[in-house]
mmCIF file of N, CA and C and ligand atoms in Angstrom:
data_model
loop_
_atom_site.group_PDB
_atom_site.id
_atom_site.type_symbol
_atom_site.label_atom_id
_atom_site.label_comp_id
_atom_site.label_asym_id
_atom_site.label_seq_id
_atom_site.Cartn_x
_atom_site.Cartn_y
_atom_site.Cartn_z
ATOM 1 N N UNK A 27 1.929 1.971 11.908
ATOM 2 C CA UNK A 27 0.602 1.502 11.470
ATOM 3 C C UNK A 27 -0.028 2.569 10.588
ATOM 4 N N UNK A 28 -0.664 2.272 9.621
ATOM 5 C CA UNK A 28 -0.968 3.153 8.432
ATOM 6 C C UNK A 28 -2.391 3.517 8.905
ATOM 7 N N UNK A 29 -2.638 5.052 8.768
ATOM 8 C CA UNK A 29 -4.266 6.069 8.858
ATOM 9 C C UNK A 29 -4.525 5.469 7.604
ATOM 10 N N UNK A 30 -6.097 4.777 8.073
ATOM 11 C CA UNK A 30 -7.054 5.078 7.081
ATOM 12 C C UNK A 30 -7.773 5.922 6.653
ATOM 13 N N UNK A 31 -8.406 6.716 5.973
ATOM 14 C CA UNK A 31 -9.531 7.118 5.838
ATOM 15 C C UNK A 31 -11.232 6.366 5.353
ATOM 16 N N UNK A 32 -11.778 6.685 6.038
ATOM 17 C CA UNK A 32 -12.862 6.250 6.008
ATOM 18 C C UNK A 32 -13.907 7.644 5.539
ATOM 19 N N UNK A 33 -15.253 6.746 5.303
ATOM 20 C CA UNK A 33 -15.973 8.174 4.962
ATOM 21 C C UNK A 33 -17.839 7.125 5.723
ATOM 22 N N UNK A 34 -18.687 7.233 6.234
ATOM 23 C CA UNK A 34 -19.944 7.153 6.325
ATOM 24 C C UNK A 34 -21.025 8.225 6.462
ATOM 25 N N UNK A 35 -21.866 7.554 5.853
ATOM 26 C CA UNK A 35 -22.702 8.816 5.176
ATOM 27 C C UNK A 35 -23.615 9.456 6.438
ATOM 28 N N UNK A 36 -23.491 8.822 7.685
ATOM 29 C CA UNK A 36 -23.938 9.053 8.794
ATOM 30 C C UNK A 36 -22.694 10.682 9.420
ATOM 31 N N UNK A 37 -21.869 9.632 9.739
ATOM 32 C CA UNK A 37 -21.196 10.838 10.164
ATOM 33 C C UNK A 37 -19.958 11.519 9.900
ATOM 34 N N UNK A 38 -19.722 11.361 8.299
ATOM 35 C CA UNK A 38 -18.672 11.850 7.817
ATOM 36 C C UNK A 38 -17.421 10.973 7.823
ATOM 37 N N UNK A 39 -16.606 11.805 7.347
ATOM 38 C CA UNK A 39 -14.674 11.267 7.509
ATOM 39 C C UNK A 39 -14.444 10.780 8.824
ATOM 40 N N UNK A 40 -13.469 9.615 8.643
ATOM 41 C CA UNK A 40 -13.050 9.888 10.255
ATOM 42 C C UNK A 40 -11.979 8.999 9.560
ATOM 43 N N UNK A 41 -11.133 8.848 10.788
ATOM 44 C CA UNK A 41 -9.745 8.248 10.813
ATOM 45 C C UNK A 41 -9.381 6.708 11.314
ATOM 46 N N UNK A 42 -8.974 5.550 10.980
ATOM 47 C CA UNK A 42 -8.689 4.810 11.757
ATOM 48 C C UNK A 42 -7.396 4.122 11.249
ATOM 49 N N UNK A 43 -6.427 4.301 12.453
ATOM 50 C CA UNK A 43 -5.235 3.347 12.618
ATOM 51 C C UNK A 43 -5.263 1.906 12.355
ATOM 52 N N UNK A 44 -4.992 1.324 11.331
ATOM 53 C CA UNK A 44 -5.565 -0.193 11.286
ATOM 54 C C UNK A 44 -3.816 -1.076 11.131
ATOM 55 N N UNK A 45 -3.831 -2.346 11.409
ATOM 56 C CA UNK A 45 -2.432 -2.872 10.713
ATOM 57 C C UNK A 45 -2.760 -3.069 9.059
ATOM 58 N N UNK A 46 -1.674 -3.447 8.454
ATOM 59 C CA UNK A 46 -1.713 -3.356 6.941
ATOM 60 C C UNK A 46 -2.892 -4.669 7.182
ATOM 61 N N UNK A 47 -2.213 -5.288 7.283
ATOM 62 C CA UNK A 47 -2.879 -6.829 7.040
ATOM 63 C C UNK A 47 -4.719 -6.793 7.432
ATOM 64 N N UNK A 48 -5.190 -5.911 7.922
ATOM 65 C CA UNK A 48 -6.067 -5.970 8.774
ATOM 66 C C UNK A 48 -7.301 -5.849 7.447
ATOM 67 N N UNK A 49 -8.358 -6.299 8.176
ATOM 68 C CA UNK A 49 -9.539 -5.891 6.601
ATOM 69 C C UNK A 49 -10.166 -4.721 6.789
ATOM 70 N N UNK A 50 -10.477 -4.264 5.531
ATOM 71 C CA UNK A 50 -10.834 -2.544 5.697
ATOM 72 C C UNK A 50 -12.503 -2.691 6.738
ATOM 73 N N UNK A 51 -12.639 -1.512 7.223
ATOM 74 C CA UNK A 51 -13.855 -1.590 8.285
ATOM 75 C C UNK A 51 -14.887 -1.457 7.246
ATOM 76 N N UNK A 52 -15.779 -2.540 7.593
ATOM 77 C CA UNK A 52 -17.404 -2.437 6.672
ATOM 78 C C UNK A 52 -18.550 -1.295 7.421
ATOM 79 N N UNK A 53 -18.779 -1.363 9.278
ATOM 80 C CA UNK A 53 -18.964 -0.636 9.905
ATOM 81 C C UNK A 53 -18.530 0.472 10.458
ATOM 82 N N UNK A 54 -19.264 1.459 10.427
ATOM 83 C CA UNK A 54 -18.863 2.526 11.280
ATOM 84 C C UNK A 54 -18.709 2.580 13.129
ATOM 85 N N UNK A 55 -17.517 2.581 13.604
ATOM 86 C CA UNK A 55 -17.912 2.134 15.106
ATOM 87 C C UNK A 55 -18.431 3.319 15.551
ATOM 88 N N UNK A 56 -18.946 4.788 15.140
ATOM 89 C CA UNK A 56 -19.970 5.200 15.967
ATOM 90 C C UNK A 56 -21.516 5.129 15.605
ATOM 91 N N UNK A 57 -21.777 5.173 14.450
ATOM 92 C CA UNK A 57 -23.186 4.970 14.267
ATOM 93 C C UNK A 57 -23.605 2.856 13.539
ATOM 94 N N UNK A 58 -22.975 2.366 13.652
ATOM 95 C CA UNK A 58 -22.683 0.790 12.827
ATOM 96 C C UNK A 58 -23.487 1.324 11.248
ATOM 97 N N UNK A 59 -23.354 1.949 10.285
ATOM 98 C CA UNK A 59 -23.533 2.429 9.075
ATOM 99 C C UNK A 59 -22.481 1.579 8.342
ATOM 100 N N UNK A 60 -23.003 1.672 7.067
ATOM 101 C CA UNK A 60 -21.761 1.299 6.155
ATOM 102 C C UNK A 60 -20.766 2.195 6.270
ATOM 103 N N UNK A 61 -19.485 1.758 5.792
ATOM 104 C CA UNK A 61 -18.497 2.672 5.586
ATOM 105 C C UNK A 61 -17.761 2.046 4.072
ATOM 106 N N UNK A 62 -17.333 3.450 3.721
ATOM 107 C CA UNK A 62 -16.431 3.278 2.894
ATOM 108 C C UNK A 62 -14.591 3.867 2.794
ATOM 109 N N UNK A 63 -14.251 2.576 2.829
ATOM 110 C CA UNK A 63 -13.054 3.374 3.117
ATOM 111 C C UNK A 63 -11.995 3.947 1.596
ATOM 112 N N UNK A 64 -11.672 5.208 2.147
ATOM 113 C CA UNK A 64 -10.626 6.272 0.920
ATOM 114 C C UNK A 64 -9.625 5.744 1.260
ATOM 115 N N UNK A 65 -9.199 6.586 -0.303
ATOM 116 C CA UNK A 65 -7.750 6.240 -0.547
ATOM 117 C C UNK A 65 -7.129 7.387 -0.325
ATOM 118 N N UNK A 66 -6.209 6.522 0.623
ATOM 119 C CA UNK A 66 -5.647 7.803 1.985
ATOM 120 C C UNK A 66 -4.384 7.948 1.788
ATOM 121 N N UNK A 67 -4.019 9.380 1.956
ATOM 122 C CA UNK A 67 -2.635 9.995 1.904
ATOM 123 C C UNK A 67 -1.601 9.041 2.514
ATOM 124 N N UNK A 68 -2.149 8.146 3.730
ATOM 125 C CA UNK A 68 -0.709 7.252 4.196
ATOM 126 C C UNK A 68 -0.680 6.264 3.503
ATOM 127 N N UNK A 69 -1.664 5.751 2.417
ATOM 128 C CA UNK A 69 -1.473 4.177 2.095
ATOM 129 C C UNK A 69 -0.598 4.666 0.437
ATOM 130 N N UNK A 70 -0.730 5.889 -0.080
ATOM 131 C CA UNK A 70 -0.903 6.334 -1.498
ATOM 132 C C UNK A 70 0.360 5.343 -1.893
ATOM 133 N N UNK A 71 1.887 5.572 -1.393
ATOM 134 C CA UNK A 71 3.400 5.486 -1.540
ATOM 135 C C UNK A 71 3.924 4.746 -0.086
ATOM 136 N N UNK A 72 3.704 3.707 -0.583
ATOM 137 C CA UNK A 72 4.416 2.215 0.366
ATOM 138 C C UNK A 72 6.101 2.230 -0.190
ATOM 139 N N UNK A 73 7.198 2.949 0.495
ATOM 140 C CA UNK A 73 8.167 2.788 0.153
ATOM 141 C C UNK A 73 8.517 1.516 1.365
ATOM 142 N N UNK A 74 8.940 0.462 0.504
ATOM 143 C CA UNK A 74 8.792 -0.384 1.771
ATOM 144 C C UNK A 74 10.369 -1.474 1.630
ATOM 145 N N UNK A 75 11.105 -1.867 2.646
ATOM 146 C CA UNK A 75 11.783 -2.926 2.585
ATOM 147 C C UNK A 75 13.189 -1.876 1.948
ATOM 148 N N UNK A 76 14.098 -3.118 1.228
ATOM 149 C CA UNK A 76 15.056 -2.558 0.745
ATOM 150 C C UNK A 76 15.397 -2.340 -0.618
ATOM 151 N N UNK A 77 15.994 -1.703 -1.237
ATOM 152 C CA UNK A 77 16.204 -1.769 -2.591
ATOM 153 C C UNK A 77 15.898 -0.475 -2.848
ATOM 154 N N UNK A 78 16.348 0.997 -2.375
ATOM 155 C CA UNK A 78 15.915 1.858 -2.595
ATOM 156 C C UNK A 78 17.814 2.672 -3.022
ATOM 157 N N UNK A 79 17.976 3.241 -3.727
ATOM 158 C CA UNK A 79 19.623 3.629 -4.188
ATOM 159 C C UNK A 79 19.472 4.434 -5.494
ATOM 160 N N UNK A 80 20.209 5.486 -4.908
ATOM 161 C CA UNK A 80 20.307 6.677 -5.788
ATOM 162 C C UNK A 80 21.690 7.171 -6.327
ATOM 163 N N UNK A 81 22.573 6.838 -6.097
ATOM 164 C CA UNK A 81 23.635 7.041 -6.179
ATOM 165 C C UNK A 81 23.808 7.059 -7.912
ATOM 166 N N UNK A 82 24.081 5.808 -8.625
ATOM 167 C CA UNK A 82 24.738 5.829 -9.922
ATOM 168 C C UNK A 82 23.604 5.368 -10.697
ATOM 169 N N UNK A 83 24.421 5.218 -11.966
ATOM 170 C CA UNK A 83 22.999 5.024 -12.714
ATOM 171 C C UNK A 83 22.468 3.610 -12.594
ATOM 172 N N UNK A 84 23.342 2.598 -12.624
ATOM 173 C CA UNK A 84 23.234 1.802 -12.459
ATOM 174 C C UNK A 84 22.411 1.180 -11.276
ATOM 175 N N UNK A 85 22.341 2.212 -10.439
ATOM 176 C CA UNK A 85 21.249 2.329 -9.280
ATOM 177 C C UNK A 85 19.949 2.717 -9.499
ATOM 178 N N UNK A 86 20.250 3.776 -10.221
ATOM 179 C CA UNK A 86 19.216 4.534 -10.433
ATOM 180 C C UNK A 86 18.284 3.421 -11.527
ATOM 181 N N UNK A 87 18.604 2.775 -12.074
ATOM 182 C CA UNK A 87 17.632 1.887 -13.212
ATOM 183 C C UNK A 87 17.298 0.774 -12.225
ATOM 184 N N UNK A 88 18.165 0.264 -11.189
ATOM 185 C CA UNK A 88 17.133 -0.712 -10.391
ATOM 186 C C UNK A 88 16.433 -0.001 -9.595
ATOM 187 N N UNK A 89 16.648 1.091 -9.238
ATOM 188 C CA UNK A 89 15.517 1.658 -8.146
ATOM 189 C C UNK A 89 14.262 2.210 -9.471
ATOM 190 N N UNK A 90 14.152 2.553 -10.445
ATOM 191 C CA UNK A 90 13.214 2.597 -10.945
ATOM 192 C C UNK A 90 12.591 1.215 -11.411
ATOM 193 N N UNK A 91 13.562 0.281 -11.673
ATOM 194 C CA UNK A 91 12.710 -1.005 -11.263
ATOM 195 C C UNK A 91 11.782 -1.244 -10.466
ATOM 196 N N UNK A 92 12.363 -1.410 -9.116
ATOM 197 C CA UNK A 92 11.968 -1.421 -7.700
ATOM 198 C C UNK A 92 10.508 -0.409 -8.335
ATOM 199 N N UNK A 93 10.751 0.794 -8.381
ATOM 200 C CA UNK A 93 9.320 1.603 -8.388
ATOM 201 C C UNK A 93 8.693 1.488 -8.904
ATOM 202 N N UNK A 94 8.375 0.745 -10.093
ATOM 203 C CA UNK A 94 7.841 0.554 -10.892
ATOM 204 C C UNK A 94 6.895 -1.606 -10.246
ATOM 205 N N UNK A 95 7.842 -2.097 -9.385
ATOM 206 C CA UNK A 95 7.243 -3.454 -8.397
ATOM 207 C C UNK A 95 6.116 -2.609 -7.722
ATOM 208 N N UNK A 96 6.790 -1.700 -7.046
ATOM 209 C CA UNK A 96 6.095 -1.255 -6.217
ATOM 210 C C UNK A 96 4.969 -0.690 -6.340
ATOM 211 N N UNK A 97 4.736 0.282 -7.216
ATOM 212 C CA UNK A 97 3.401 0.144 -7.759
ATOM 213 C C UNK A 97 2.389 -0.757 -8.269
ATOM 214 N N UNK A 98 2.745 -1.352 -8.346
ATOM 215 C CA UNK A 98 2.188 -2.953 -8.729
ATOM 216 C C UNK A 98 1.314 -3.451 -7.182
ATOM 217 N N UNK A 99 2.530 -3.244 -6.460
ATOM 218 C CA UNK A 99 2.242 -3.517 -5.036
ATOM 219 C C UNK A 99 1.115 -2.728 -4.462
ATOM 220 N N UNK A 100 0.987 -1.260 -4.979
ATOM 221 C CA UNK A 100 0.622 -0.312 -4.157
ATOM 222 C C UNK A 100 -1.502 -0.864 -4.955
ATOM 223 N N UNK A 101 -0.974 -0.829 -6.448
ATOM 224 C CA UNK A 101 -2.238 -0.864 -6.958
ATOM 225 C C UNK A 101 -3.016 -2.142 -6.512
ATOM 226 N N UNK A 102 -2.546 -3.076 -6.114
ATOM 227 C CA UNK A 102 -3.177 -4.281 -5.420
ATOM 228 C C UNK A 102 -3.901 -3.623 -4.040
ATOM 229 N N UNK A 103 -3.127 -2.758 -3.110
ATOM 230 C CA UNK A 103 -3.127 -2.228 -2.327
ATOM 231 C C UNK A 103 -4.571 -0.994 -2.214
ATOM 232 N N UNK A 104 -4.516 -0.306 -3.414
ATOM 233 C CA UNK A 104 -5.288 0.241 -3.191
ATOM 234 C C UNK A 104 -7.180 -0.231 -3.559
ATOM 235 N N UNK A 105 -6.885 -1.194 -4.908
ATOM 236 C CA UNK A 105 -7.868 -1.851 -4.887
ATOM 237 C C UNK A 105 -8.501 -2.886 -3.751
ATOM 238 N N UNK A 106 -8.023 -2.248 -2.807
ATOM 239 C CA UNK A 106 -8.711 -2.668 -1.459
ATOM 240 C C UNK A 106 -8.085 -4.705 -1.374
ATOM 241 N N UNK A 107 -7.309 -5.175 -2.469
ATOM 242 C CA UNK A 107 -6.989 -6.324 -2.331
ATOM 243 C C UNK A 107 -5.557 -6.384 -0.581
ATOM 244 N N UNK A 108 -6.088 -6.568 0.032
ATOM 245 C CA UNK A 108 -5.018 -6.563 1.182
ATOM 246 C C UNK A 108 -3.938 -8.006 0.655
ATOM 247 N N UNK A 109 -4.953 -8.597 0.931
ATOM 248 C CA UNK A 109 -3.719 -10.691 0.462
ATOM 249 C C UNK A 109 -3.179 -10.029 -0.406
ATOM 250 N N UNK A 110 -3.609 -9.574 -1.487
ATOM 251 C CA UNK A 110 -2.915 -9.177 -3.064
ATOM 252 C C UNK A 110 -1.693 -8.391 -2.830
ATOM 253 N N UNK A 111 -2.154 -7.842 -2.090
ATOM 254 C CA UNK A 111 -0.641 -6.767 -1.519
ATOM 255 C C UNK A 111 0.174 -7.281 -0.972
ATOM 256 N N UNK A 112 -0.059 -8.489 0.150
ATOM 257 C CA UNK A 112 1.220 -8.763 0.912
ATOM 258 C C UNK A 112 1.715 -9.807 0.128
ATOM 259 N N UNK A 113 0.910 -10.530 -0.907
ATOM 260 C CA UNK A 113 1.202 -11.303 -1.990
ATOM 261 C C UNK A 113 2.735 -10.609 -2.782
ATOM 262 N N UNK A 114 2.143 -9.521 -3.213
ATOM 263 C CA UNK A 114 3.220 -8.902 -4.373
ATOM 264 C C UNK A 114 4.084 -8.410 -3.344
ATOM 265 N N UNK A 115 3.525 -7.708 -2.948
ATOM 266 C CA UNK A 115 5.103 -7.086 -1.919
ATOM 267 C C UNK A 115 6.438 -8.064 -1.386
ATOM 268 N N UNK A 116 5.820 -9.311 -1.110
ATOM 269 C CA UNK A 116 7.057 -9.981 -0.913
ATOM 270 C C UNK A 116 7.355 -10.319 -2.103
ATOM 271 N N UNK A 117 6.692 -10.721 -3.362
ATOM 272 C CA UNK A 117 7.507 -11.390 -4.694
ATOM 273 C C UNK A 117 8.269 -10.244 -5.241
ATOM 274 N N UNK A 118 7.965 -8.852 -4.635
ATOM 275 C CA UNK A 118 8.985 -8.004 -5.042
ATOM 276 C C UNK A 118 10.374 -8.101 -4.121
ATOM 277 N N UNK A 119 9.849 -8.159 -2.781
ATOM 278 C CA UNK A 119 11.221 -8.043 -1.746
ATOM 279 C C UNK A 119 11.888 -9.314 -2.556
ATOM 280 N N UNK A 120 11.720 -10.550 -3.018
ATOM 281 C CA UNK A 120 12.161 -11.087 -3.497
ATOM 282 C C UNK A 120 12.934 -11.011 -4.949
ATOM 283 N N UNK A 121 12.439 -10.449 -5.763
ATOM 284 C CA UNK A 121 12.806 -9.964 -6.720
ATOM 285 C C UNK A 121 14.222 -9.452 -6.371
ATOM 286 N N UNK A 122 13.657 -8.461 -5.359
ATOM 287 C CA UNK A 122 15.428 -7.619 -4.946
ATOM 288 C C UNK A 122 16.254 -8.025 -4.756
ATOM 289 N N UNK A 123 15.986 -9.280 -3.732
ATOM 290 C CA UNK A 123 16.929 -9.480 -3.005
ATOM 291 C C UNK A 123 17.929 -10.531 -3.894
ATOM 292 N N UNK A 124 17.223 -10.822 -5.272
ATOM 293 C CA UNK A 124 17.852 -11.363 -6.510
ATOM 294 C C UNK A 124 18.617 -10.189 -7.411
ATOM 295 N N UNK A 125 18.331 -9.043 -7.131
ATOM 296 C CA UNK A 125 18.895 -8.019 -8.028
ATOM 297 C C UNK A 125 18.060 -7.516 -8.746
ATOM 298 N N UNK A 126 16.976 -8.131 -8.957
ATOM 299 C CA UNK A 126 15.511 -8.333 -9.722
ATOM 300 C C UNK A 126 16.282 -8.786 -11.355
HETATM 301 ZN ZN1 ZN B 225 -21.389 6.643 11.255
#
């Protein structure tokens, strides 16, 4: 399960374990303040699923494929779009699992 970071202007940073799918927290559960949640060191690089190969080159150009989905994935991700993310992330696992 991926650390969020959060930030409220009440009582600072704090941390919360959320599932991906889950919606980012609007409240703070110790003071109920707004919160805003950062873009956090665990969400930055979603290496996710399969399609990851280093070996030849021929690898090496679909895995920069792949990295190049994946960012796609990640930037949905970080623009706080959650659907958007699990949206792309599978049309990428899909992609792969075509060879892309
Ligand atoms: Zn607070």
């Amino acid at each position: 399960m991926p650390v969020y970071d959060y930030r409220c202007d009440n009582c600072g940073r704090f941390e919360c374990a959320q599932r991906i799918t889950a919606p980012a927290l609007e409240q703070c559960p110790t003071c109920g303040g707004p919160v805003e949640r950062l873009v956090s060191r665990g969400v930055g690089v979603v290496f996710k699923g399969a399609g990851f190969y280093t070996t030849d080159s021929r690898a090496k150009d679909v895995a920069r494929k792949v990295n190049r989905e994946r960012q796609e994935d990640n930037k949905a991700l970080l623009d706080g779009d959650v659907a958007g993310f699990v949206e792309q992330s599978d049309r990428t696992d899909r992609k792969i699992a075509e060879g892309l």
